[in-house]
């Protein structure tokens, strides 16, 4: 059996998971990366996307993360996220409503740069949440 490492995902609001896992894949801002037990330590920022991991029973799991930071050490990965939800905790109707709101704001044009960028970020979060829920059987 593969050596395990501890995966912890934390937001300012809650502890999302603390689990022993075989492998973690995460959306780094300069590209997706994978971590196995014994990995060289590194720190990176994250973009909105999915954390994929294999739990200690070898089952594939998936978590939404809205961005934040990841610290990898040889025996653990700690993800400090702005927000994060396990697949089963994602409210698909809420994500669809957020996508709809963001698209309407974007359709109004770029009159206000800050709101345009916020709407774009909100759209990316909603799309990633919807993709996770609609991904088959993880
Ligand atoms: P919304 O516009 O619906 O609030 P958002 O992308 O702006 O979406 P975030 O700022 O990422 O929301 O998160 C705020 C809080 O709401 C966090 O606790 C996050 O986990 C939760 N949250 C946001 N959207 C969803 C969702 N679709 N399902 C479950 N929890 C959600």
Tab-separated table of N, CA and C and ligand atoms in Angstrom:
chain	number	residue	atom	x	y	z
A	1	UNK	N	0.837	-1.211	0.000
A	1	UNK	CA	0.000	0.000	0.000
A	1	UNK	C	0.867	1.254	0.000
A	2	UNK	N	0.410	2.293	-0.712
A	2	UNK	CA	1.177	3.546	-0.793
A	2	UNK	C	1.273	4.199	0.589
A	3	UNK	N	2.375	4.891	0.833
A	3	UNK	CA	2.507	5.682	2.077
A	3	UNK	C	1.464	6.786	2.057
A	4	UNK	N	0.891	7.075	3.220
A	4	UNK	CA	-0.149	8.104	3.274
A	4	UNK	C	0.432	9.435	3.719
A	5	UNK	N	-0.265	10.507	3.362
A	5	UNK	CA	0.066	11.812	3.921
A	5	UNK	C	-1.235	12.454	4.389
A	6	UNK	N	-1.107	13.427	5.277
A	6	UNK	CA	-2.311	14.070	5.839
A	6	UNK	C	-2.699	15.248	4.952
A	7	UNK	N	-3.975	15.284	4.538
A	7	UNK	CA	-4.493	16.436	3.784
A	7	UNK	C	-5.431	17.224	4.689
A	8	UNK	N	-5.133	18.506	4.866
A	8	UNK	CA	-6.017	19.365	5.657
A	8	UNK	C	-6.465	20.521	4.784
A	9	UNK	N	-7.771	20.764	4.746
A	9	UNK	CA	-8.314	21.903	4.000
A	9	UNK	C	-9.085	22.756	4.995
A	10	UNK	N	-8.672	24.019	5.097
A	10	UNK	CA	-9.222	24.918	6.120
A	10	UNK	C	-9.625	26.228	5.457
A	11	UNK	N	-10.748	26.805	5.865
A	11	UNK	CA	-11.128	28.150	5.413
A	11	UNK	C	-11.260	29.034	6.657
A	12	UNK	N	-11.426	30.341	6.481
A	12	UNK	CA	-11.612	31.184	7.670
A	12	UNK	C	-12.852	30.782	8.461
A	13	UNK	N	-13.810	30.106	7.805
A	13	UNK	CA	-15.069	29.748	8.466
A	13	UNK	C	-15.072	28.353	9.057
A	14	UNK	N	-14.341	27.434	8.435
A	14	UNK	CA	-14.502	26.035	8.861
A	14	UNK	C	-13.300	25.157	8.496
A	15	UNK	N	-13.249	24.016	9.198
A	15	UNK	CA	-12.326	22.939	8.881
A	15	UNK	C	-13.057	22.070	7.865
A	16	UNK	N	-12.587	21.989	6.651
A	16	UNK	CA	-13.347	21.251	5.642
A	16	UNK	C	-13.026	19.760	5.710
A	17	UNK	N	-11.717	19.417	5.671
A	17	UNK	CA	-11.350	18.012	5.889
A	17	UNK	C	-9.978	17.901	6.556
A	18	UNK	N	-9.795	16.786	7.209
A	18	UNK	CA	-8.487	16.385	7.713
A	18	UNK	C	-8.468	14.872	7.521
A	19	UNK	N	-7.744	14.426	6.497
A	19	UNK	CA	-7.820	13.003	6.120
A	19	UNK	C	-6.462	12.466	5.719
A	20	UNK	N	-6.239	11.172	5.936
A	20	UNK	CA	-5.034	10.522	5.416
A	20	UNK	C	-5.305	10.141	3.967
A	21	UNK	N	-4.392	10.530	3.077
A	21	UNK	CA	-4.641	10.320	1.648
A	21	UNK	C	-3.394	9.728	0.981
A	22	UNK	N	-3.625	9.168	-0.208
A	22	UNK	CA	-2.488	8.595	-0.974
A	22	UNK	C	-1.833	9.633	-1.860
A	23	UNK	N	-2.664	10.496	-2.464
A	23	UNK	CA	-2.160	11.499	-3.408
A	23	UNK	C	-3.124	12.682	-3.439
A	24	UNK	N	-2.578	13.875	-3.634
A	24	UNK	CA	-3.383	15.096	-3.748
A	24	UNK	C	-3.003	15.795	-5.044
A	25	UNK	N	-4.004	16.228	-5.805
A	25	UNK	CA	-3.776	17.069	-6.987
A	25	UNK	C	-4.466	18.397	-6.695
A	26	UNK	N	-3.771	19.515	-6.950
A	26	UNK	CA	-4.349	20.807	-6.586
A	26	UNK	C	-4.085	21.838	-7.687
A	27	UNK	N	-4.969	22.867	-7.780
A	27	UNK	CA	-4.860	23.847	-8.871
A	27	UNK	C	-3.952	25.019	-8.515
A	28	UNK	N	-2.651	24.849	-8.668
A	28	UNK	CA	-1.712	25.947	-8.413
A	28	UNK	C	-1.900	27.054	-9.435
A	29	UNK	N	-1.558	28.289	-9.048
A	29	UNK	CA	-1.748	29.398	-10.001
A	29	UNK	C	-0.835	29.259	-11.222
A	30	UNK	N	0.289	28.532	-11.070
A	30	UNK	CA	1.112	28.335	-12.266
A	30	UNK	C	0.975	26.918	-12.826
A	31	UNK	N	-0.076	26.245	-12.418
A	31	UNK	CA	-0.352	24.933	-12.999
A	31	UNK	C	-0.746	23.918	-11.938
A	32	UNK	N	-1.465	22.895	-12.367
A	32	UNK	CA	-1.891	21.859	-11.433
A	32	UNK	C	-0.662	21.091	-10.950
A	33	UNK	N	-0.672	20.692	-9.677
A	33	UNK	CA	0.452	19.910	-9.166
A	33	UNK	C	-0.068	18.737	-8.343
A	34	UNK	N	0.786	17.719	-8.198
A	34	UNK	CA	0.435	16.546	-7.415
A	34	UNK	C	1.425	16.358	-6.282
A	35	UNK	N	0.944	15.860	-5.158
A	35	UNK	CA	1.812	15.617	-4.005
A	35	UNK	C	1.597	14.201	-3.489
A	36	UNK	N	2.714	13.492	-3.335
A	36	UNK	CA	2.720	12.173	-2.689
A	36	UNK	C	3.509	12.289	-1.393
A	37	UNK	N	3.387	11.290	-0.535
A	37	UNK	CA	4.180	11.267	0.692
A	37	UNK	C	5.668	11.374	0.347
A	38	UNK	N	6.412	12.167	1.150
A	38	UNK	CA	7.851	12.295	0.935
A	38	UNK	C	8.225	13.421	-0.011
A	39	UNK	N	7.214	14.192	-0.452
A	39	UNK	CA	7.470	15.282	-1.400
A	39	UNK	C	8.368	16.358	-0.787
A	40	UNK	N	9.182	16.973	-1.640
A	40	UNK	CA	9.998	18.121	-1.202
A	40	UNK	C	9.074	19.250	-0.751
A	41	UNK	N	9.379	19.923	0.363
A	41	UNK	CA	8.510	21.009	0.831
A	41	UNK	C	8.374	22.131	-0.209
A	42	UNK	N	7.161	22.632	-0.398
A	42	UNK	CA	6.980	23.831	-1.213
A	42	UNK	C	5.665	24.512	-0.869
A	43	UNK	N	5.646	25.805	-1.215
A	43	UNK	CA	4.489	26.654	-0.904
A	43	UNK	C	4.023	27.262	-2.212
A	44	UNK	N	2.718	27.271	-2.447
A	44	UNK	CA	2.235	27.912	-3.681
A	44	UNK	C	0.848	28.494	-3.468
A	45	UNK	N	0.502	29.458	-4.314
A	45	UNK	CA	-0.862	29.996	-4.287
A	45	UNK	C	-1.739	29.124	-5.192
A	46	UNK	N	-3.047	29.203	-4.939
A	46	UNK	CA	-4.008	28.376	-5.680
A	46	UNK	C	-4.997	29.249	-6.424
A	47	UNK	N	-5.457	28.748	-7.568
A	47	UNK	CA	-6.551	29.430	-8.267
A	47	UNK	C	-7.849	28.649	-8.024
A	48	UNK	N	-9.004	29.212	-8.382
A	48	UNK	CA	-10.249	28.463	-8.189
A	48	UNK	C	-10.226	27.179	-9.003
A	49	UNK	N	-10.661	26.094	-8.393
A	49	UNK	CA	-10.656	24.818	-9.114
A	49	UNK	C	-10.929	23.669	-8.173
A	50	UNK	N	-10.371	22.516	-8.523
A	50	UNK	CA	-10.680	21.320	-7.742
A	50	UNK	C	-9.427	20.718	-7.117
A	51	UNK	N	-9.603	20.264	-5.881
A	51	UNK	CA	-8.596	19.424	-5.230
A	51	UNK	C	-9.083	17.996	-5.439
A	52	UNK	N	-8.284	17.204	-6.106
A	52	UNK	CA	-8.614	15.783	-6.267
A	52	UNK	C	-7.686	14.987	-5.371
A	53	UNK	N	-8.222	13.996	-4.678
A	53	UNK	CA	-7.341	13.162	-3.869
A	53	UNK	C	-7.886	11.748	-3.789
A	54	UNK	N	-7.006	10.845	-3.409
A	54	UNK	CA	-7.370	9.438	-3.217
A	54	UNK	C	-7.305	9.188	-1.726
A	55	UNK	N	-8.402	8.746	-1.134
A	55	UNK	CA	-8.383	8.550	0.320
A	55	UNK	C	-7.649	7.247	0.675
A	56	UNK	N	-7.590	6.954	1.989
A	56	UNK	CA	-6.763	5.822	2.430
A	56	UNK	C	-7.323	4.494	1.931
A	57	UNK	N	-8.605	4.492	1.507
A	57	UNK	CA	-9.188	3.269	0.950
A	57	UNK	C	-9.036	3.230	-0.565
A	58	UNK	N	-8.344	4.230	-1.110
A	58	UNK	CA	-8.112	4.250	-2.565
A	58	UNK	C	-9.269	4.863	-3.347
A	59	UNK	N	-10.223	5.518	-2.627
A	59	UNK	CA	-11.401	6.086	-3.299
A	59	UNK	C	-11.096	7.511	-3.756
A	60	UNK	N	-11.490	7.843	-4.996
A	60	UNK	CA	-11.255	9.195	-5.514
A	60	UNK	C	-12.258	10.172	-4.926
A	61	UNK	N	-11.761	11.317	-4.460
A	61	UNK	CA	-12.636	12.342	-3.866
A	61	UNK	C	-12.287	13.689	-4.484
A	62	UNK	N	-13.212	14.638	-4.329
A	62	UNK	CA	-13.029	15.937	-4.982
A	62	UNK	C	-13.590	17.046	-4.091
A	63	UNK	N	-12.867	18.162	-4.053
A	63	UNK	CA	-13.275	19.307	-3.224
A	63	UNK	C	-13.134	20.565	-4.069
A	64	UNK	N	-14.106	21.458	-3.966
A	64	UNK	CA	-13.964	22.762	-4.629
A	64	UNK	C	-13.113	23.667	-3.745
A	65	UNK	N	-12.231	24.448	-4.380
A	65	UNK	CA	-11.461	25.435	-3.632
A	65	UNK	C	-11.468	26.728	-4.448
A	66	UNK	N	-11.725	27.853	-3.756
A	66	UNK	CA	-11.919	29.106	-4.499
A	66	UNK	C	-10.610	29.861	-4.713
A	67	UNK	N	-9.506	29.294	-4.225
A	67	UNK	CA	-8.209	29.974	-4.280
A	67	UNK	C	-7.660	30.067	-2.870
A	68	UNK	N	-6.384	30.368	-2.731
A	68	UNK	CA	-5.771	30.436	-1.405
A	68	UNK	C	-4.318	30.006	-1.504
A	69	UNK	N	-3.869	29.242	-0.499
A	69	UNK	CA	-2.470	28.805	-0.466
A	69	UNK	C	-2.383	27.337	-0.087
A	70	UNK	N	-1.315	26.705	-0.571
A	70	UNK	CA	-1.064	25.316	-0.217
A	70	UNK	C	0.368	25.190	0.281
A	71	UNK	N	0.538	24.509	1.394
A	71	UNK	CA	1.880	24.194	1.890
A	71	UNK	C	2.035	22.678	1.858
A	72	UNK	N	3.031	22.217	1.110
A	72	UNK	CA	3.304	20.776	1.072
A	72	UNK	C	4.555	20.493	1.897
A	73	UNK	N	4.456	19.512	2.790
A	73	UNK	CA	5.601	19.013	3.560
A	73	UNK	C	5.683	17.506	3.278
A	74	UNK	N	6.768	16.842	3.654
A	74	UNK	CA	6.882	15.422	3.288
A	74	UNK	C	5.708	14.557	3.783
A	75	UNK	N	5.109	14.940	4.931
A	75	UNK	CA	4.049	14.080	5.482
A	75	UNK	C	2.675	14.741	5.493
A	76	UNK	N	2.549	15.960	4.918
A	76	UNK	CA	1.230	16.607	4.917
A	76	UNK	C	1.101	17.703	3.869
A	77	UNK	N	-0.170	17.959	3.506
A	77	UNK	CA	-0.481	19.093	2.634
A	77	UNK	C	-1.549	19.898	3.360
A	78	UNK	N	-1.278	21.180	3.558
A	78	UNK	CA	-2.260	22.051	4.191
A	78	UNK	C	-2.739	23.066	3.164
A	79	UNK	N	-4.061	23.108	2.975
A	79	UNK	CA	-4.645	24.059	2.031
A	79	UNK	C	-5.404	25.101	2.852
A	80	UNK	N	-4.993	26.360	2.707
A	80	UNK	CA	-5.715	27.457	3.347
A	80	UNK	C	-6.501	28.131	2.242
A	81	UNK	N	-7.811	27.953	2.257
A	81	UNK	CA	-8.631	28.407	1.131
A	81	UNK	C	-9.536	29.549	1.551
A	82	UNK	N	-9.874	30.390	0.574
A	82	UNK	CA	-10.854	31.447	0.871
A	82	UNK	C	-12.209	30.805	1.133
A	83	UNK	N	-12.615	29.883	0.272
A	83	UNK	CA	-13.779	29.047	0.566
A	83	UNK	C	-13.555	27.683	-0.080
A	84	UNK	N	-14.191	26.670	0.475
A	84	UNK	CA	-14.011	25.302	-0.033
A	84	UNK	C	-15.211	24.474	0.388
A	85	UNK	N	-15.611	23.576	-0.485
A	85	UNK	CA	-16.712	22.663	-0.144
A	85	UNK	C	-16.438	21.282	-0.699
A	86	UNK	N	-16.800	20.266	0.073
A	86	UNK	CA	-16.790	18.912	-0.468
A	86	UNK	C	-17.888	18.821	-1.528
A	87	UNK	N	-17.732	17.871	-2.443
A	87	UNK	CA	-18.692	17.770	-3.550
A	87	UNK	C	-20.138	17.712	-3.030
A	88	UNK	N	-20.364	16.897	-2.004
A	88	UNK	CA	-21.739	16.715	-1.544
A	88	UNK	C	-22.298	17.956	-0.852
A	89	UNK	N	-21.435	18.913	-0.494
A	89	UNK	CA	-21.907	20.136	0.180
A	89	UNK	C	-22.154	21.281	-0.796
A	90	UNK	N	-21.864	21.060	-2.076
A	90	UNK	CA	-22.083	22.135	-3.060
A	90	UNK	C	-23.576	22.227	-3.384
A	91	UNK	N	-24.095	23.438	-3.272
A	91	UNK	CA	-25.493	23.697	-3.603
A	91	UNK	C	-25.521	24.111	-5.084
A	92	UNK	N	-25.967	23.192	-5.928
A	92	UNK	CA	-25.911	23.411	-7.377
A	92	UNK	C	-26.815	24.583	-7.799
A	93	UNK	N	-27.970	24.723	-7.157
A	93	UNK	CA	-28.875	25.823	-7.535
A	93	UNK	C	-28.232	27.172	-7.201
A	94	UNK	N	-27.561	27.211	-6.055
A	94	UNK	CA	-26.869	28.445	-5.668
A	94	UNK	C	-25.754	28.771	-6.674
A	95	UNK	N	-25.019	27.756	-7.083
A	95	UNK	CA	-23.936	27.985	-8.051
A	95	UNK	C	-24.505	28.443	-9.393
A	96	UNK	N	-25.630	27.849	-9.810
A	96	UNK	CA	-26.228	28.260	-11.095
A	96	UNK	C	-26.728	29.702	-10.999
A	97	UNK	N	-27.291	30.064	-9.836
A	97	UNK	CA	-27.779	31.440	-9.659
A	97	UNK	C	-26.600	32.413	-9.676
A	98	UNK	N	-25.469	32.013	-9.048
A	98	UNK	CA	-24.276	32.871	-9.029
A	98	UNK	C	-23.738	33.044	-10.450
A	99	UNK	N	-23.763	31.961	-11.236
A	99	UNK	CA	-23.286	32.036	-12.623
A	99	UNK	C	-24.173	32.986	-13.433
A	100	UNK	N	-25.471	32.864	-13.233
A	100	UNK	CA	-26.429	33.706	-13.954
A	100	UNK	C	-26.207	35.189	-13.616
A	101	UNK	N	-26.059	35.468	-12.311
A	101	UNK	CA	-25.815	36.864	-11.874
A	101	UNK	C	-24.531	37.404	-12.499
A	102	UNK	N	-23.480	36.580	-12.443
A	102	UNK	CA	-22.177	37.031	-12.955
A	102	UNK	C	-22.264	37.287	-14.459
A	103	UNK	N	-22.936	36.394	-15.178
A	103	UNK	CA	-23.018	36.571	-16.635
A	103	UNK	C	-23.805	37.828	-16.985
A	104	UNK	N	-24.847	38.123	-16.206
A	104	UNK	CA	-25.633	39.349	-16.472
A	104	UNK	C	-24.778	40.586	-16.239
A	105	UNK	N	-23.970	40.541	-15.158
A	105	UNK	CA	-23.092	41.695	-14.880
A	105	UNK	C	-22.052	41.865	-15.988
A	106	UNK	N	-21.510	40.745	-16.440
A	106	UNK	CA	-20.492	40.821	-17.495
A	106	UNK	C	-21.090	41.327	-18.805
A	107	UNK	N	-22.352	40.952	-19.042
A	107	UNK	CA	-23.005	41.385	-20.288
A	107	UNK	C	-23.235	42.892	-20.294
A	108	UNK	N	-23.262	43.505	-19.102
A	108	UNK	CA	-23.470	44.958	-19.023
A	108	UNK	C	-22.218	45.730	-19.453
A	109	UNK	N	-21.096	45.020	-19.597
A	109	UNK	CA	-19.894	45.676	-20.100
A	109	UNK	C	-18.949	46.103	-19.012
A	110	UNK	N	-17.903	46.817	-19.434
A	110	UNK	CA	-16.758	47.056	-18.571
A	110	UNK	C	-16.745	48.469	-17.988
A	111	UNK	N	-17.930	49.060	-17.777
A	111	UNK	CA	-17.990	50.441	-17.299
A	111	UNK	C	-17.212	50.597	-15.993
A	112	UNK	N	-17.334	49.584	-15.127
A	112	UNK	CA	-16.679	49.656	-13.820
A	112	UNK	C	-15.732	48.457	-13.719
A	113	UNK	N	-14.427	48.730	-13.787
A	113	UNK	CA	-13.429	47.674	-13.877
A	113	UNK	C	-13.441	46.718	-12.684
A	114	UNK	N	-13.612	47.278	-11.481
A	114	UNK	CA	-13.569	46.443	-10.266
A	114	UNK	C	-14.729	45.452	-10.271
A	115	UNK	N	-15.927	45.956	-10.586
A	115	UNK	CA	-17.081	45.059	-10.597
A	115	UNK	C	-16.990	44.029	-11.717
A	116	UNK	N	-16.375	44.434	-12.830
A	116	UNK	CA	-16.192	43.496	-13.947
A	116	UNK	C	-15.288	42.344	-13.496
A	117	UNK	N	-14.163	42.679	-12.847
A	117	UNK	CA	-13.235	41.638	-12.383
A	117	UNK	C	-13.897	40.764	-11.315
A	118	UNK	N	-14.682	41.375	-10.449
A	118	UNK	CA	-15.379	40.584	-9.413
A	118	UNK	C	-16.385	39.621	-10.045
A	119	UNK	N	-17.083	40.124	-11.070
A	119	UNK	CA	-18.075	39.265	-11.748
A	119	UNK	C	-17.369	38.107	-12.452
A	120	UNK	N	-16.187	38.402	-13.037
A	120	UNK	CA	-15.443	37.339	-13.722
A	120	UNK	C	-15.001	36.268	-12.719
A	121	UNK	N	-14.488	36.708	-11.566
A	121	UNK	CA	-14.044	35.752	-10.534
A	121	UNK	C	-15.222	34.925	-10.028
A	122	UNK	N	-16.353	35.593	-9.842
A	122	UNK	CA	-17.546	34.900	-9.358
A	122	UNK	C	-18.001	33.852	-10.393
A	123	UNK	N	-17.902	34.233	-11.683
A	123	UNK	CA	-18.281	33.297	-12.747
A	123	UNK	C	-17.373	32.059	-12.725
A	124	UNK	N	-16.053	32.265	-12.566
A	124	UNK	CA	-15.138	31.118	-12.531
A	124	UNK	C	-15.464	30.197	-11.348
A	125	UNK	N	-15.741	30.797	-10.170
A	125	UNK	CA	-16.075	29.958	-8.998
A	125	UNK	C	-17.323	29.122	-9.287
A	126	UNK	N	-18.344	29.797	-9.844
A	126	UNK	CA	-19.605	29.085	-10.108
A	126	UNK	C	-19.388	27.959	-11.120
A	127	UNK	N	-18.623	28.233	-12.180
A	127	UNK	CA	-18.384	27.203	-13.207
A	127	UNK	C	-17.668	26.001	-12.596
A	128	UNK	N	-16.660	26.269	-11.759
A	128	UNK	CA	-15.918	25.152	-11.139
A	128	UNK	C	-16.833	24.338	-10.227
A	129	UNK	N	-17.697	25.027	-9.463
A	129	UNK	CA	-18.620	24.291	-8.578
A	129	UNK	C	-19.565	23.421	-9.411
A	130	UNK	N	-20.090	23.994	-10.480
A	130	UNK	CA	-21.043	23.244	-11.316
A	130	UNK	C	-20.345	22.038	-11.960
A	131	UNK	N	-19.114	22.253	-12.440
A	131	UNK	CA	-18.371	21.146	-13.064
A	131	UNK	C	-18.200	19.986	-12.091
A	132	UNK	N	-17.884	20.315	-10.830
A	132	UNK	CA	-17.672	19.251	-9.829
A	132	UNK	C	-18.950	18.447	-9.625
A	133	UNK	N	-20.069	19.158	-9.455
A	133	UNK	CA	-21.326	18.445	-9.198
A	133	UNK	C	-21.716	17.601	-10.404
A	134	UNK	N	-21.429	18.130	-11.585
A	134	UNK	CA	-21.854	17.414	-12.787
A	134	UNK	C	-20.858	16.339	-13.224
A	135	UNK	N	-19.707	16.270	-12.527
A	135	UNK	CA	-18.750	15.206	-12.845
A	135	UNK	C	-19.278	13.897	-12.281
A	136	UNK	N	-19.265	12.893	-13.092
A	136	UNK	CA	-19.868	11.612	-12.738
A	136	UNK	C	-19.235	10.966	-11.494
A	137	UNK	N	-20.034	10.630	-10.536
A	137	UNK	CA	-19.802	9.646	-9.478
A	137	UNK	C	-18.547	9.751	-8.601
A	138	UNK	N	-17.882	10.906	-8.505
A	138	UNK	CA	-16.757	10.971	-7.568
A	138	UNK	C	-17.264	11.200	-6.154
B	1	LIG	P1	-22.428	33.210	-3.887
B	1	LIG	O1	-22.520	34.392	-4.830
B	1	LIG	O2	-23.482	32.168	-4.129
B	1	LIG	O3	-22.263	33.604	-2.424
B	1	LIG	P2	-19.571	32.994	-4.062
B	1	LIG	O4	-18.714	32.321	-5.078
B	1	LIG	O5	-19.497	34.484	-4.017
B	1	LIG	O6	-21.060	32.465	-4.275
B	1	LIG	P3	-17.835	32.388	-1.872
B	1	LIG	O7	-17.405	33.791	-1.536
B	1	LIG	O8	-16.864	31.516	-2.614
B	1	LIG	O9	-19.246	32.417	-2.614
B	1	LIG	O10	-18.220	31.635	-0.517
B	1	LIG	C1	-18.960	32.228	0.540
B	1	LIG	C2	-19.454	31.115	1.439
B	1	LIG	O11	-20.562	30.446	0.800
B	1	LIG	C3	-18.432	30.017	1.721
B	1	LIG	O12	-18.679	29.492	3.006
B	1	LIG	C4	-18.742	28.954	0.670
B	1	LIG	O13	-18.328	27.651	1.116
B	1	LIG	C5	-20.261	29.076	0.561
B	1	LIG	N1	-20.784	28.795	-0.784
B	1	LIG	C6	-20.772	29.614	-1.856
B	1	LIG	N2	-21.373	29.055	-2.912
B	1	LIG	C7	-21.758	27.821	-2.512
B	1	LIG	C8	-22.432	26.742	-3.152
B	1	LIG	N3	-22.843	26.796	-4.433
B	1	LIG	N4	-22.689	25.631	-2.425
B	1	LIG	C9	-22.305	25.553	-1.137
B	1	LIG	N5	-21.654	26.530	-0.462
B	1	LIG	C10	-21.386	27.659	-1.138
